[in-house]
PDB file of C-alpha atoms in Angstrom:
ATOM      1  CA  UNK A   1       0.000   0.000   0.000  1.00  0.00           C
ATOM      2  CA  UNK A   2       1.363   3.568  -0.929  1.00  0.00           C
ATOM      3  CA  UNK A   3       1.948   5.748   1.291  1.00  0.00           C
ATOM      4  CA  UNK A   4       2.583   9.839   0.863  1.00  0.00           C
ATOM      5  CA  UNK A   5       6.061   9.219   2.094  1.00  0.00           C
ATOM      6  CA  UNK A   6       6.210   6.721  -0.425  1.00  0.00           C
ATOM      7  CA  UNK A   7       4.970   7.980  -3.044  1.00  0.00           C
ATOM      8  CA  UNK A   8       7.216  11.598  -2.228  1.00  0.00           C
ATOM      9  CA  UNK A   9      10.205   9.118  -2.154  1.00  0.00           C
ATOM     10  CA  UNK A  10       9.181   7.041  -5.687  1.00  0.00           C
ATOM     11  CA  UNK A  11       9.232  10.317  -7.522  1.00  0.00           C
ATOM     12  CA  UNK A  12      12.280  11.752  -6.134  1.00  0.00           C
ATOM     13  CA  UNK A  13      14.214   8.411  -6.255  1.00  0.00           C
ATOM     14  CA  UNK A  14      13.208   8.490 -10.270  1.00  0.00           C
ATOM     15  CA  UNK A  15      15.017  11.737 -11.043  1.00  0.00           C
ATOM     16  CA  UNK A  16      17.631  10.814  -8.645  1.00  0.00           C
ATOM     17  CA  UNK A  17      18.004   7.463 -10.480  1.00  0.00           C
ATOM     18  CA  UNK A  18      18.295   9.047 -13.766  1.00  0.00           C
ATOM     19  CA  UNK A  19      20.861  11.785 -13.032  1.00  0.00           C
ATOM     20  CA  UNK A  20      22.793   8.773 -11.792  1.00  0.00           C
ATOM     21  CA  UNK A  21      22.985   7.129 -15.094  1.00  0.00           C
ATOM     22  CA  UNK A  22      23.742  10.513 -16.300  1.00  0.00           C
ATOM     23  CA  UNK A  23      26.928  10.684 -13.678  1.00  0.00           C
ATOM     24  CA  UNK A  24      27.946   6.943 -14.714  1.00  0.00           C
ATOM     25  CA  UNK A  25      28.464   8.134 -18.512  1.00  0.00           C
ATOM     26  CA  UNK A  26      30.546  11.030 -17.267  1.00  0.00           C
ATOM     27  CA  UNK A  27      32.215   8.300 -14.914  1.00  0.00           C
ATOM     28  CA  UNK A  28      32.894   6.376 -18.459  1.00  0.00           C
ATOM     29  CA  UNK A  29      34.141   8.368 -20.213  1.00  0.00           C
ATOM     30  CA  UNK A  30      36.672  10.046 -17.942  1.00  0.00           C
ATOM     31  CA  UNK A  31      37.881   6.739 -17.337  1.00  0.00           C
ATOM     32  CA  UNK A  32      38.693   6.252 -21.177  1.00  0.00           C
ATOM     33  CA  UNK A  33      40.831   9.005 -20.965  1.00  0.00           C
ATOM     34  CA  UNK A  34      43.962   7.073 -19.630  1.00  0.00           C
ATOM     35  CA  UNK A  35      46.779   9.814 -19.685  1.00  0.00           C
ATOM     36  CA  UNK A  36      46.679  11.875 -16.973  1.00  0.00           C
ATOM     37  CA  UNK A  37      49.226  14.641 -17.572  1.00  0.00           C
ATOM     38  CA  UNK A  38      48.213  18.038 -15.667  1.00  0.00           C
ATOM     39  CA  UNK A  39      47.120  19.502 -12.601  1.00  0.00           C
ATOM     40  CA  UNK A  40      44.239  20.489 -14.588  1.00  0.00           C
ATOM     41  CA  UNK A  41      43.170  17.071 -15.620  1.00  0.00           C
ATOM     42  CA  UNK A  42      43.594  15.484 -11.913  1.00  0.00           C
ATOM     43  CA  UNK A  43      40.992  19.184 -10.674  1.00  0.00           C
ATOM     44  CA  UNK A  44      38.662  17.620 -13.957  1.00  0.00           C
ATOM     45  CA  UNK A  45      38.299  14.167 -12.257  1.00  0.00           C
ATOM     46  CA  UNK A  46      38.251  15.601  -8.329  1.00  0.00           C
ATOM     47  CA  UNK A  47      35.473  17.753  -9.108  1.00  0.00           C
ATOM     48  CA  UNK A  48      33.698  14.938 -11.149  1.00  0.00           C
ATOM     49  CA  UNK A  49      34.222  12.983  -7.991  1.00  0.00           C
ATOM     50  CA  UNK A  50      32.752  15.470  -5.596  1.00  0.00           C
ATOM     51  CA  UNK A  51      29.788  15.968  -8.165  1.00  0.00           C
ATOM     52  CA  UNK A  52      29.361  12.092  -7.413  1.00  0.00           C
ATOM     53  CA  UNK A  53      29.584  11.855  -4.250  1.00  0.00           C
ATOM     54  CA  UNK A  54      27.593  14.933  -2.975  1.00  0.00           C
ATOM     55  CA  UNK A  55      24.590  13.470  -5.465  1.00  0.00           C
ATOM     56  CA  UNK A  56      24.841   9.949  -3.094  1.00  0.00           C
ATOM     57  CA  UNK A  57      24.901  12.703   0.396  1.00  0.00           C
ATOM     58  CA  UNK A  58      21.671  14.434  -1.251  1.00  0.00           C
ATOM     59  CA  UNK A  59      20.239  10.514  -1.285  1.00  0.00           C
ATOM     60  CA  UNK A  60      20.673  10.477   2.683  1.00  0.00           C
ATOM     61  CA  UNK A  61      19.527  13.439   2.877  1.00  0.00           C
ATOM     62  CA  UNK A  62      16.110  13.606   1.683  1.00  0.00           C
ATOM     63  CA  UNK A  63      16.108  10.300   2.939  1.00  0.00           C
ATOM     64  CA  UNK A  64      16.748  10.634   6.419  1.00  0.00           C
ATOM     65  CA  UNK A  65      14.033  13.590   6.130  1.00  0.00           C
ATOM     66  CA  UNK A  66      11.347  11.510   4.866  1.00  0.00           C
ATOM     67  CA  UNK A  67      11.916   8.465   6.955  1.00  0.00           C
ATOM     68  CA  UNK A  68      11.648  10.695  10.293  1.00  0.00           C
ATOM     69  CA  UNK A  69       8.178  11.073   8.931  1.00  0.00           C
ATOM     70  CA  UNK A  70       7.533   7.443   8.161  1.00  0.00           C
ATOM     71  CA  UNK A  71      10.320   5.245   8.243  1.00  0.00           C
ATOM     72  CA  UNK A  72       8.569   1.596   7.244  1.00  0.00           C
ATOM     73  CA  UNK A  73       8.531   2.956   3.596  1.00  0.00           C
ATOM     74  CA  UNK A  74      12.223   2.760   3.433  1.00  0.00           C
ATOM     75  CA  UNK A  75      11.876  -0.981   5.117  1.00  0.00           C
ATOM     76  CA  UNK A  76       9.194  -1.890   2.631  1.00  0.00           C
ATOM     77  CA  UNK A  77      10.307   0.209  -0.198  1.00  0.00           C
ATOM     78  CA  UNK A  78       7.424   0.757  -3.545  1.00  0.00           C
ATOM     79  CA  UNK A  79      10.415   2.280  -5.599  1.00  0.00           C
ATOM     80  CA  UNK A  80      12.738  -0.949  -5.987  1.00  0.00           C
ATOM     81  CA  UNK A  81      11.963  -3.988  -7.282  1.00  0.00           C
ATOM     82  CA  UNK A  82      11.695  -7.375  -5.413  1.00  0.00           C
ATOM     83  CA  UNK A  83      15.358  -8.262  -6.898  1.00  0.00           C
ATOM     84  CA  UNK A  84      16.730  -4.903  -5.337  1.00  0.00           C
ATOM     85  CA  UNK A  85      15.107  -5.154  -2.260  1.00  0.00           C
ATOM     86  CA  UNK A  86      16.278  -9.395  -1.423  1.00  0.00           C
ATOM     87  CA  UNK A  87      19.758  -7.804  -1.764  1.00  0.00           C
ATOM     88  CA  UNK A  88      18.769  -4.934   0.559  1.00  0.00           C
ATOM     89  CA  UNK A  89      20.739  -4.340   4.147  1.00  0.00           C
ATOM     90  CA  UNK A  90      18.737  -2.374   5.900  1.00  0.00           C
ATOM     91  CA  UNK A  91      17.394  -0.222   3.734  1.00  0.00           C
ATOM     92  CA  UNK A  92      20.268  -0.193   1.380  1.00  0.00           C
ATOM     93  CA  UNK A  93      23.606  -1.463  -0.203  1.00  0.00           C
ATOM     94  CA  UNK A  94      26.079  -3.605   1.942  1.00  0.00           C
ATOM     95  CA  UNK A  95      29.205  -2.209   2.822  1.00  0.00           C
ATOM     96  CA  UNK A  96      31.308  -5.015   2.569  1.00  0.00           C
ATOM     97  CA  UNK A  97      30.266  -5.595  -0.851  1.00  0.00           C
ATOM     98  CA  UNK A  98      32.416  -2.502  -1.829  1.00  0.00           C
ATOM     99  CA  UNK A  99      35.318  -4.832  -0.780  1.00  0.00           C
ATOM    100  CA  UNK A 100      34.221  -7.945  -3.076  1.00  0.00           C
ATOM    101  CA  UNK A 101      33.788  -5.517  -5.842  1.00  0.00           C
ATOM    102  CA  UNK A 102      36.804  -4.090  -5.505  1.00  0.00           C
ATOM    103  CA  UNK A 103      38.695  -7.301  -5.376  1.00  0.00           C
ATOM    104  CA  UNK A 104      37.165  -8.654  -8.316  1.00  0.00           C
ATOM    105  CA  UNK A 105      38.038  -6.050 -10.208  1.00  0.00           C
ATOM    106  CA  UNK A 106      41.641  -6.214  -9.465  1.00  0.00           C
ATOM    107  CA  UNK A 107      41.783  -9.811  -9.093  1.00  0.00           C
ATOM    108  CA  UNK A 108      40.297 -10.676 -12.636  1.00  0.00           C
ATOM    109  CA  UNK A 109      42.735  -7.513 -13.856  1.00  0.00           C
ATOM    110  CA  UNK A 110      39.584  -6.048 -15.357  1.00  0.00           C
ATOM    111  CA  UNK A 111      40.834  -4.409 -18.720  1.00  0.00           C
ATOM    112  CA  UNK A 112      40.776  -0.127 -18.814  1.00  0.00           C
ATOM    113  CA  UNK A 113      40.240  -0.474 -15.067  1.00  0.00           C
ATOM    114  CA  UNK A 114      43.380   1.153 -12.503  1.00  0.00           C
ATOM    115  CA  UNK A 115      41.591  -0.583 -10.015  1.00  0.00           C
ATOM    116  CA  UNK A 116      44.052  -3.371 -10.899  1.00  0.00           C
ATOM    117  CA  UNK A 117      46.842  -1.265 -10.054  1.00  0.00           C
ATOM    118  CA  UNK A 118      46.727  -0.733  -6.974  1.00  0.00           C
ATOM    119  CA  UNK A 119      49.874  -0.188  -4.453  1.00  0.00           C
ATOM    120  CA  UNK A 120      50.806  -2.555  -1.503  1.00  0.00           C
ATOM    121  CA  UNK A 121      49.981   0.587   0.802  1.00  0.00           C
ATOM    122  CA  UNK A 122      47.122   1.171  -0.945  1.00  0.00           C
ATOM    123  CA  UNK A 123      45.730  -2.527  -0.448  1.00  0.00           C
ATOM    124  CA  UNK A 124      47.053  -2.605   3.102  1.00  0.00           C
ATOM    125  CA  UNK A 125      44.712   0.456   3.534  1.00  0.00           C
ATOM    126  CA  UNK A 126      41.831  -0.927   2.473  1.00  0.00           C
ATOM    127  CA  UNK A 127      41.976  -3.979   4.010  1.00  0.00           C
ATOM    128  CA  UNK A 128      42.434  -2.210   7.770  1.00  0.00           C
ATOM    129  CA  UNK A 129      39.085  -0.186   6.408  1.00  0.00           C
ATOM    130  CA  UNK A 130      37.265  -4.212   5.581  1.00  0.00           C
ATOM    131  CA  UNK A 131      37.953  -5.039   8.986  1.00  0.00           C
ATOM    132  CA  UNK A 132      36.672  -1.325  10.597  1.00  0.00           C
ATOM    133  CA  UNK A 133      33.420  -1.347   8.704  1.00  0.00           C
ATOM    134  CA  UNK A 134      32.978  -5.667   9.122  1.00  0.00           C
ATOM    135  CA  UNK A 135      32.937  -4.522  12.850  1.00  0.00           C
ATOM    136  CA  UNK A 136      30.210  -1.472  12.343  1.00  0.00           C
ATOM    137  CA  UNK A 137      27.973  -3.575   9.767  1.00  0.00           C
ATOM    138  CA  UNK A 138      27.755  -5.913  12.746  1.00  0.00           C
ATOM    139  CA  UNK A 139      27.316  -3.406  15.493  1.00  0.00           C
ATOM    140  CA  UNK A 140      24.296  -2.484  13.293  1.00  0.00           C
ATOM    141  CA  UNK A 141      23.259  -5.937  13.206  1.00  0.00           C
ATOM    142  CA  UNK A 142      23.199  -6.414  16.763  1.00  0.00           C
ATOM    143  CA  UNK A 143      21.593  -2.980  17.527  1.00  0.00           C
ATOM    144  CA  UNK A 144      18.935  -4.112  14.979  1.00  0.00           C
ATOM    145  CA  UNK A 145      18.532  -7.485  17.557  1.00  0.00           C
ATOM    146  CA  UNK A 146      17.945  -5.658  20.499  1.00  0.00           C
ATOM    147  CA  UNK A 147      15.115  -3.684  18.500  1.00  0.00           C
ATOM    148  CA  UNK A 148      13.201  -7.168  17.478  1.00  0.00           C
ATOM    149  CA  UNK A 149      13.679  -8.435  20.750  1.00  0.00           C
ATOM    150  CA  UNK A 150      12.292  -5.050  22.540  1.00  0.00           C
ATOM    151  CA  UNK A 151       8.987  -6.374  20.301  1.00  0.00           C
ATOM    152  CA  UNK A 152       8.421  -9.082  22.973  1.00  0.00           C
ATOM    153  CA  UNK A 153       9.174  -7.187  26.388  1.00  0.00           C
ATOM    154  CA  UNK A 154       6.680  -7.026  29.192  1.00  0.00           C
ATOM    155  CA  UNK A 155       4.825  -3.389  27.911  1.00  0.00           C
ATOM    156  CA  UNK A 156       4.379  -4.692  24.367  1.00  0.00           C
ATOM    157  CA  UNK A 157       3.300  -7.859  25.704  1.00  0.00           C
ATOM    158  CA  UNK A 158       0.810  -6.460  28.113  1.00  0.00           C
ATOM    159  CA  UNK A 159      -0.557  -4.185  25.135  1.00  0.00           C
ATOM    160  CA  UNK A 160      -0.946  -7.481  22.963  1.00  0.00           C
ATOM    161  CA  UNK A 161      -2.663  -8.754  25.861  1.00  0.00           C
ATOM    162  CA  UNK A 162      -5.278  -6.463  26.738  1.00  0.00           C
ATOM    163  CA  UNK A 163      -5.845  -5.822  22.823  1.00  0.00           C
ATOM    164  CA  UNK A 164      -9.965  -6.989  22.574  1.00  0.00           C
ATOM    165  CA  UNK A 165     -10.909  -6.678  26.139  1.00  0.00           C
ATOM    166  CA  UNK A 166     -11.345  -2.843  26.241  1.00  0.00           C
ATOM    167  CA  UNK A 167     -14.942  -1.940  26.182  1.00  0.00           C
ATOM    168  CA  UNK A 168     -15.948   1.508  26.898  1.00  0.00           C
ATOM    169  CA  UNK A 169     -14.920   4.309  24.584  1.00  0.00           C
ATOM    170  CA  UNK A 170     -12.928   6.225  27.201  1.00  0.00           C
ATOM    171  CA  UNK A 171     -10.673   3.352  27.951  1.00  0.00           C
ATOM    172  CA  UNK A 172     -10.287   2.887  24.326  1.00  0.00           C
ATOM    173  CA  UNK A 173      -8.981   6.467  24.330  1.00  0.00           C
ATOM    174  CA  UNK A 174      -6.432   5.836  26.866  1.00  0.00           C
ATOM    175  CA  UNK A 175      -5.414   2.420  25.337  1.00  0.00           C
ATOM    176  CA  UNK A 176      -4.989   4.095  21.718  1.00  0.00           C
ATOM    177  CA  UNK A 177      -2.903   6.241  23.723  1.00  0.00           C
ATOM    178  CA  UNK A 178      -0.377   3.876  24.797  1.00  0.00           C
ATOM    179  CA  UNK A 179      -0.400   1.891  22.005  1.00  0.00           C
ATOM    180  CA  UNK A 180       0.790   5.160  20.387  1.00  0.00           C
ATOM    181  CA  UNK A 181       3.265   5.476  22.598  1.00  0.00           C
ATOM    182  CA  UNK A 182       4.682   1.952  22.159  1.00  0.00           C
ATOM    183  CA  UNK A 183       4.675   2.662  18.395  1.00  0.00           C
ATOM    184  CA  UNK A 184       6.548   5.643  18.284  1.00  0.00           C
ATOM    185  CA  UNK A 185       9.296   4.314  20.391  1.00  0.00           C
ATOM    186  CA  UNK A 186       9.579   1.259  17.732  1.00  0.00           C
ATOM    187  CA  UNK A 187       9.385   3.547  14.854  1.00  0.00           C
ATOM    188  CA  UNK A 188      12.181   5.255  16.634  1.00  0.00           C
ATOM    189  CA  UNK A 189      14.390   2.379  16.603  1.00  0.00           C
ATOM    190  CA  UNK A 190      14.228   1.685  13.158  1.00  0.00           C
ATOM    191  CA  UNK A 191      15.090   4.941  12.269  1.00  0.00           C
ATOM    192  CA  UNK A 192      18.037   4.805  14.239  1.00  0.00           C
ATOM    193  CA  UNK A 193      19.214   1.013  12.599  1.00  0.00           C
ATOM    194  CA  UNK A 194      18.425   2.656   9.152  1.00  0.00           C
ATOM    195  CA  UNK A 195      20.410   5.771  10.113  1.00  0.00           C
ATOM    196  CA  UNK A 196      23.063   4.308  11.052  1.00  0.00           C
ATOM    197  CA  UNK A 197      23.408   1.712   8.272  1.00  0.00           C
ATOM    198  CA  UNK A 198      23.343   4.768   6.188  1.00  0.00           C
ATOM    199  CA  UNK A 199      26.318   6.059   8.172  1.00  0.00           C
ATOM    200  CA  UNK A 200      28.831   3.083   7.467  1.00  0.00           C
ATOM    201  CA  UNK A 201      27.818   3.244   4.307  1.00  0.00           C
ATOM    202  CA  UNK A 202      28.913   6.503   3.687  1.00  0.00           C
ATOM    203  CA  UNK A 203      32.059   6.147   5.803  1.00  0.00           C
ATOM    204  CA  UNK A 204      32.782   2.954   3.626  1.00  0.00           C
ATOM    205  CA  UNK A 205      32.399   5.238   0.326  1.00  0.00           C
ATOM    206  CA  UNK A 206      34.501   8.297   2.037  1.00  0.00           C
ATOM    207  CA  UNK A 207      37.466   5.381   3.026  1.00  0.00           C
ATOM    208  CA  UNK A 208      37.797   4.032  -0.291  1.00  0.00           C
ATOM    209  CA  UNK A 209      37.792   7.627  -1.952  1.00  0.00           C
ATOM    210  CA  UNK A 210      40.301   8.983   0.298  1.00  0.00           C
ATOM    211  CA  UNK A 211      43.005   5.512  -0.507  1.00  0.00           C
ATOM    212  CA  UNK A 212      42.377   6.357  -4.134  1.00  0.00           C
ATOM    213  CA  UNK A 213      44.240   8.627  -6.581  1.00  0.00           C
ATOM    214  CA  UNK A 214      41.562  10.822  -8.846  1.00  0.00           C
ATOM    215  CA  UNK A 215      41.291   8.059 -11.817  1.00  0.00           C
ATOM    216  CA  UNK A 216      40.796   4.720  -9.168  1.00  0.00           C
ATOM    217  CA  UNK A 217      38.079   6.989  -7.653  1.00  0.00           C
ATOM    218  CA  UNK A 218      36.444   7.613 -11.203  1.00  0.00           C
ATOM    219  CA  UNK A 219      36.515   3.859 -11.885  1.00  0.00           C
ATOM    220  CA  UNK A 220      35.525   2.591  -8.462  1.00  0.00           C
ATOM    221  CA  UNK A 221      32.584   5.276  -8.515  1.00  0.00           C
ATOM    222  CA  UNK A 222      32.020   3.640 -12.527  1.00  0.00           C
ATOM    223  CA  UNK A 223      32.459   0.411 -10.896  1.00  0.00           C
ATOM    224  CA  UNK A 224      29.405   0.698  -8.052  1.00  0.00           C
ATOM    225  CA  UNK A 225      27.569   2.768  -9.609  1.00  0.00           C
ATOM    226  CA  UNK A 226      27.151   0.620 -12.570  1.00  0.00           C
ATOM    227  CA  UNK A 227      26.381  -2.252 -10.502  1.00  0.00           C
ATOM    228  CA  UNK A 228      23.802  -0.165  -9.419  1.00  0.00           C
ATOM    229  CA  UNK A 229      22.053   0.861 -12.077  1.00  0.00           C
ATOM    230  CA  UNK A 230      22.219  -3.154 -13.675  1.00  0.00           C
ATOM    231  CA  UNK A 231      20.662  -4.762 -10.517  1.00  0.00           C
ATOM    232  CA  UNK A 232      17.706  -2.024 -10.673  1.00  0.00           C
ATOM    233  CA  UNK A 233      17.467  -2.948 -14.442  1.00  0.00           C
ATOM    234  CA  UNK A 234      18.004  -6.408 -13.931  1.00  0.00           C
ATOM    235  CA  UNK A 235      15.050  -5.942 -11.417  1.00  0.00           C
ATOM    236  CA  UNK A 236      12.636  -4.201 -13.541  1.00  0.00           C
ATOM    237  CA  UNK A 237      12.976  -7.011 -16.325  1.00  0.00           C
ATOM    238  CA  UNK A 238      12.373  -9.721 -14.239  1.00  0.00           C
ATOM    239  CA  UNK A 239       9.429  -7.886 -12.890  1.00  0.00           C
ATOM    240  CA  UNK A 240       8.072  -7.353 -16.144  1.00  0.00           C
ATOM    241  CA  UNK A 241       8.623 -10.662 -17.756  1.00  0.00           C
ATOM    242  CA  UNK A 242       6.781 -12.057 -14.408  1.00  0.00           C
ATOM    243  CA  UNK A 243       3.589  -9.706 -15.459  1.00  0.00           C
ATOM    244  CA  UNK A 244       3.322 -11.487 -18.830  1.00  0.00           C
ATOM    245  CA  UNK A 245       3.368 -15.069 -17.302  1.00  0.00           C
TER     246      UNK A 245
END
């Protein structure tokens, strides 16, 4: 069932989506342009960087502002498709999967791609990062635990409990009441899981960035972003060869 916050998400997520695919065919085609000679051309890819990265903040951002309003649309999202949203971490992309992507890339020596290339320090650096954020995504995990366990404590329970046996309006009132109450403080939670799933997600993206020189960041920014943009494609075929069965 749509919701306004869903439906205020669907339509920004759409033009957000798009300028995204714009961004990967800037992403492309900087990364075709192999020699990097001047300061000028390394200020061309930073700020093509920044214009990346600051598009993924604005994601949060609006985000964060809508879910404070109703955060079981981002938990049930309308905008992705069933594909996108089995491979969703709490409202989003994995962190660790920046790692796998990053090693397949330079494992398989993906042609046109300086991923492959890079330095001992540079691989050292990113693997202290794997551990850091390993440790966050399961502080997240455990904080999300505590929030389906809090679903069985004595208040909820004693809400569940007395659900049916209130007769009189005015003690219907007062039991709306606390059930409001009780539903707040879970809606509360899950905005703070989502939050801060967002959070190592962005620290995972910032950590990579700052290991990288300019180019690796233009093809590791090609690199997710493309992934992406295929998985919601992927997605929407499936979806729509599923309609025609």
């Amino acid at each position: 069932m749509k919701g306004k916050v869903g439906e205020r998400f669907s339509e920004f997520f759409e033009k957000w989506a798009c300028q995204l695919d714009e961004y990967l065919q800037l992403l492309l085609r900087a990364s075709k342009q192999r020699v990097i000679n001047t300061v000028c051309d390394q200020r061309e890819l930073q700020t093509l960087v920044s214009k990346v990265t600051q598009h993924y903040k604005d994601y949060f951002t609006i985000k964060w502002s809508l879910a404070h309003e109703d955060v079981l649309a981002f938990f049930c999202p309308i905008w992705g498709s069933p594909l996108e949203n089995a491979y969703s971490w709490f409202t989003g992309w994995k962190p660790s999967t920046i790692f796998k992507l990053i090693d397949s890339t330079r494992i398989n020596r993906v042609p046109g791609s300086s991923l492959a290339e890079l330095t001992q320090e540079q691989l050292r650096k990113i693997e202290e990062l794997r551990v850091k954020i390993r440790l966050e995504e399961e502080k997240v995990e455990r904080e999300m635990e505590r929030q389906q366990v809090a679903m069985a404590d004595r208040k909820m329970f004693e809400l569940a409990r007395l659900t049916g046996r209130v007769k009189d309006s005015e003690t219907m009132d007062q039991f709306d009441g606390l059930v409001e109450v009780a539903m707040k403080g879970l809606m509360a939670g899950l905005e703070k899981v989502m939050k801060a799933a967002d959070c190592v997600r962005l620290r995972t993206l910032k950590g990579v960035l700052d290991v990288l020189s300019p180019l690796q960041c233009v093809d590791f920014l090609a690199a997710t972003t493309m992934l992406q943009i295929q998985l919601r494609q992927w997605g929407k075929r499936r979806d729509s060869i599923s309609r025609k069965e």
